[in-house]
Short mmCIF file of C-alpha atoms (C1' of nucleotides) in Angstrom, two decimals:
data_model
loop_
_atom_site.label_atom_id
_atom_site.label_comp_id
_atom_site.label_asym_id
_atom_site.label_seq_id
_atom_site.Cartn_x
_atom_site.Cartn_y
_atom_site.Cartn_z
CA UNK A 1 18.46 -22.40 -27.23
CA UNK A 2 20.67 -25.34 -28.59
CA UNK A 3 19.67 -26.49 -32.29
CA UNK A 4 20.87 -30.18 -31.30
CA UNK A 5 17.55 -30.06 -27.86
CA UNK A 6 15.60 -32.95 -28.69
CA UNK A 7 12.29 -32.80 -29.72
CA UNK A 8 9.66 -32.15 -29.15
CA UNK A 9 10.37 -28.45 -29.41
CA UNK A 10 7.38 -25.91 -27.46
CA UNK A 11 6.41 -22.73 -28.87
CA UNK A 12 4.18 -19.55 -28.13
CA UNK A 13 1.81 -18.16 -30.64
CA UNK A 14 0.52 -14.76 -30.47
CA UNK A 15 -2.87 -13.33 -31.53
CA UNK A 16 -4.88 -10.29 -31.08
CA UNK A 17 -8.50 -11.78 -29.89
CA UNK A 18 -10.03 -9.36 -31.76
CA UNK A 19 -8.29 -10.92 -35.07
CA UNK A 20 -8.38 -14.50 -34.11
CA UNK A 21 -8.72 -15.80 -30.29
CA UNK A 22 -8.71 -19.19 -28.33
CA UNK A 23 -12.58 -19.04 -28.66
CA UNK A 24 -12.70 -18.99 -32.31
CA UNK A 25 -9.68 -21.53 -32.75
CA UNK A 26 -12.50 -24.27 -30.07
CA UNK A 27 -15.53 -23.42 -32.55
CA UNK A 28 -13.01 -24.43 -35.42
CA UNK A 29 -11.32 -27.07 -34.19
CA UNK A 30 -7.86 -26.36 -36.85
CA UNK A 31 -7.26 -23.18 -37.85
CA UNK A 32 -4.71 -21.51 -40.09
CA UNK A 33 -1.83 -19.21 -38.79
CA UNK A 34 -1.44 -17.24 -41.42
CA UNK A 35 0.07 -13.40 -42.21
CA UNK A 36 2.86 -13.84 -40.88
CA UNK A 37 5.38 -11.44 -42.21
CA UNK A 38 8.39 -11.06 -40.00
CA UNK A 39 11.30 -13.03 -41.10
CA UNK A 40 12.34 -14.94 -37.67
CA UNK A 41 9.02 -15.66 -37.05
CA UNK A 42 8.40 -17.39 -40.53
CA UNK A 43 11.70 -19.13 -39.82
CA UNK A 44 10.34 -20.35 -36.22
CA UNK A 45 7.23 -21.60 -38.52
CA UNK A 46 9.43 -23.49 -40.74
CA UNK A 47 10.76 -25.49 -38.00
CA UNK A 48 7.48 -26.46 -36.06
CA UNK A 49 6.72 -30.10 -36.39
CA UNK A 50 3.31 -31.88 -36.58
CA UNK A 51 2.13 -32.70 -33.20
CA UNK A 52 4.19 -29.96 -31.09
CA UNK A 53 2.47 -27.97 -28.64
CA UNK A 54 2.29 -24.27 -28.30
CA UNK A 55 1.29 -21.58 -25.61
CA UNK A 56 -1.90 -19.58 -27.08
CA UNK A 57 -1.63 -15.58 -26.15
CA UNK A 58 -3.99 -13.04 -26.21
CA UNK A 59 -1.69 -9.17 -27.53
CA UNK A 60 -3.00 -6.08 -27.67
CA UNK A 61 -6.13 -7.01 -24.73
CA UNK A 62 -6.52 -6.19 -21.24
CA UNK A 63 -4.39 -8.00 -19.45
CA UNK A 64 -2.13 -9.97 -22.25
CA UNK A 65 -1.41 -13.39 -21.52
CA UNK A 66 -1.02 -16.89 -22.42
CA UNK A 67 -5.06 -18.74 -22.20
CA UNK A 68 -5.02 -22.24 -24.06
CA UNK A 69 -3.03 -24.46 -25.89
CA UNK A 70 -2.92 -25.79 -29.24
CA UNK A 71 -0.49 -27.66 -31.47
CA UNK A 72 1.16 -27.85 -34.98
CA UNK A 73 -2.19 -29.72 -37.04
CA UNK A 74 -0.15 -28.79 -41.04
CA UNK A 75 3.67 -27.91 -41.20
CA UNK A 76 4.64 -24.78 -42.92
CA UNK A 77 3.57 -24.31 -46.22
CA UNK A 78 3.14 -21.74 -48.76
CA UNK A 79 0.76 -19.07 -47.12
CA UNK A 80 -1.71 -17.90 -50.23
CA UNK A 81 -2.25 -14.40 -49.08
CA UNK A 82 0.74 -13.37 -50.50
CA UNK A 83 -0.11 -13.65 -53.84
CA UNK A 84 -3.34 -12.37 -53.76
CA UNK A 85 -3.03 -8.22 -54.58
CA UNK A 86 -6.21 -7.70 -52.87
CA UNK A 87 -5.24 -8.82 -49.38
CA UNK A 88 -3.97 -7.03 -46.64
CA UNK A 89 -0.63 -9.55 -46.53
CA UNK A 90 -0.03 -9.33 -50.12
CA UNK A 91 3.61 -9.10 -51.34
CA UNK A 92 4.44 -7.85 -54.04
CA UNK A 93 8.11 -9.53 -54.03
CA UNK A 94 6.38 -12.91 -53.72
CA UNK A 95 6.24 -15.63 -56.67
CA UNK A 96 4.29 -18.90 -56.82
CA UNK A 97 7.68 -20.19 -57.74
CA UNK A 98 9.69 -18.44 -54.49
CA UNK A 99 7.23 -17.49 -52.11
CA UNK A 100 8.84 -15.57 -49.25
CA UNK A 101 6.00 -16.72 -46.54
CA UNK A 102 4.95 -19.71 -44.85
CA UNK A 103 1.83 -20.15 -42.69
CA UNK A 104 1.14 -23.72 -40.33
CA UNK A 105 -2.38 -25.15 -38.99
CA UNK A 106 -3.18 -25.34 -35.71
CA UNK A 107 -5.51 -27.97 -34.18
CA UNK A 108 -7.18 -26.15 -30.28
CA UNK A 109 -6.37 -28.19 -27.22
CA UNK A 110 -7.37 -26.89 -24.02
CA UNK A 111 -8.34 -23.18 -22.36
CA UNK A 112 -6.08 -22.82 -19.27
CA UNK A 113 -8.63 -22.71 -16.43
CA UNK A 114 -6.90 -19.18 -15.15
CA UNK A 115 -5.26 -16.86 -17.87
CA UNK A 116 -1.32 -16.60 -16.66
CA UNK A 117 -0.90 -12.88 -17.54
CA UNK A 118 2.18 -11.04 -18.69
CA UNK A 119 2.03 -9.51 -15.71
CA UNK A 120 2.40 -12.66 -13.89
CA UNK A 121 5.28 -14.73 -16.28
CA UNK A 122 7.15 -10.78 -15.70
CA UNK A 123 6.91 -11.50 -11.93
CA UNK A 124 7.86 -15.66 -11.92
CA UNK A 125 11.90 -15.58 -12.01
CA UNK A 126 12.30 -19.15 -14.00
CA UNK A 127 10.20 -17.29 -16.77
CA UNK A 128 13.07 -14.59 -16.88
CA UNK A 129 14.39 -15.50 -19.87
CA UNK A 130 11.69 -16.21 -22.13
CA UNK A 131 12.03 -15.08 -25.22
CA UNK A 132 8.52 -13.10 -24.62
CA UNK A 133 10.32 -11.00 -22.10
CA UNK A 134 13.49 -10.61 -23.81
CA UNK A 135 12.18 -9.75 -27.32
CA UNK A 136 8.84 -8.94 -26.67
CA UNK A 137 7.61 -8.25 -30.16
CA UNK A 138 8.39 -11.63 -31.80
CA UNK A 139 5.00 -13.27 -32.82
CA UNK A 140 6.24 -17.03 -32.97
CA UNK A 141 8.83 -17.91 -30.41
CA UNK A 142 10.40 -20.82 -29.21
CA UNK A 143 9.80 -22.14 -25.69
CA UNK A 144 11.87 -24.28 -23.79
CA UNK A 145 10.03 -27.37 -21.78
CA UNK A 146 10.57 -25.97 -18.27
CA UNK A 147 8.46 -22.76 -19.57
CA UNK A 148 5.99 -24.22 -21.44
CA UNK A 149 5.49 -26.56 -18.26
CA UNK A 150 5.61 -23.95 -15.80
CA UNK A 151 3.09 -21.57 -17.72
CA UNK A 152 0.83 -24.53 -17.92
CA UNK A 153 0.85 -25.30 -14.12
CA UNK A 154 0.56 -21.00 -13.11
CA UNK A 155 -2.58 -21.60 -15.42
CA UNK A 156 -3.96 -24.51 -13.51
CA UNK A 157 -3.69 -26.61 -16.31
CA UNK A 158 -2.61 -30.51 -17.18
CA UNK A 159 0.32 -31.36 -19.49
CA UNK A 160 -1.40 -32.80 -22.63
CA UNK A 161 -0.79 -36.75 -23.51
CA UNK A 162 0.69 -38.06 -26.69
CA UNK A 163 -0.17 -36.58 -29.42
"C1'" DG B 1 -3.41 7.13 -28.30
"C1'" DC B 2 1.46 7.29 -27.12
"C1'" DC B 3 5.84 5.87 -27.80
"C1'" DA B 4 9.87 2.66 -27.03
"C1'" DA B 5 11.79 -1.08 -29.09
"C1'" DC B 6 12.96 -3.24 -32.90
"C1'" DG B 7 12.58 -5.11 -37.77
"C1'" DT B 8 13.12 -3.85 -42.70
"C1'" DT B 9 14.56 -1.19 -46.59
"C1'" DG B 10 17.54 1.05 -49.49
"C1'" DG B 11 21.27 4.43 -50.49
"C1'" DC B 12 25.93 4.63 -50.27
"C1'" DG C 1 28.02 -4.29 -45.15
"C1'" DC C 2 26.75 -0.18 -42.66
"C1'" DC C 3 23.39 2.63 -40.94
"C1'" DA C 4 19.71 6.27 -41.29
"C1'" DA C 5 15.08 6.53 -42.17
"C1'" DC C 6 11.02 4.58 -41.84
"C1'" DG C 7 7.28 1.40 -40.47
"C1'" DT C 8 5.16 -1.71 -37.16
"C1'" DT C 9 4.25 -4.00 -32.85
"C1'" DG C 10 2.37 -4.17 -28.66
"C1'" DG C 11 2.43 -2.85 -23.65
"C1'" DC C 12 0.85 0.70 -21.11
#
DNA sequence: GCCAACGTTGGC
DNA sequence: GCCAACGTTGGC
């Protein structure tokens, strides 16, 4: 995808339920996406402006598949888990002065009325390309418009106004 | 639970 | 800077 696309930019966020799911992020309105420790998807968080909207999917469930939306509530930041030895994210090569690791809020949106399944974006050819199919195992991906749009209409869903 | 795909680390 | 070894993700 071109660097020079004007924004706003769309983006897909994946979660395993059991972790963190749609339902939680409703009951807290904003939420923190945090332990994220791959480096493209830390740089995809860097870029993510307040107000964009991204695609919430459900990993590691039966089926997968995108079911809600949300968008970017706080811009990356410093996430704190990784300079705290007793969690799971900690890293060790992290400083308070260079910290390696960003995380971003996320304010819910909407539940799609029908999950659009992996299964399904696999099977619609404009969805091809997305960078779910292509490189499945990136956890914070860019989307272009015609995706995010498309996904959104397979799910029965409305585009979201303004911001 | 398996395992393919792929990201990261570290020796050279 | 390459690449082998290793670790992790995530669909199935």
């Amino acid at each position: 995808m071109p660097e020079d696309r004007p924004r706003p930019w769309f983006w897909l966020l994946k979660s395993e339920p059991d972790t963190y799911s749609i339902d939680d992020l409703k009951r807290d309105g904003t939420g923190p996406w945090d332990g994220v420790r791959n480096f493209s998807a830390r740089n995809r968080l860097r870029e993510m402006k307040r107000g964009e909207l991204a695609l919430f999917y459900h990993s590691s469930t039966k089926p997968t598949g995108v079911v809600g939306l949300c968008r970017v509530a706080k811009e990356a930041y410093p996430d704190p888990s990784q300079f705290d030895p007793e969690s799971d994210y900690y890293d060790p090569k992290a400083t308070e002065e260079k910290p390696r690791w960003s995380m971003i809020d996320v304010r819910y949106v909407s539940h799609l009325p029908q999950m659009v399944t992996l299964e399904e974006i696999k099977a619609t050819p404009e969805l091809g390309e997305m960078v779910l199919v292509k490189r499945a195992r990136l956890s914070v991906q860019p989307v272009t418009r015609e995706e995010f749009e498309r996904i959104v209409e397979l799910g029965g869903g409305t585009l979201p106004k303004g911001k």
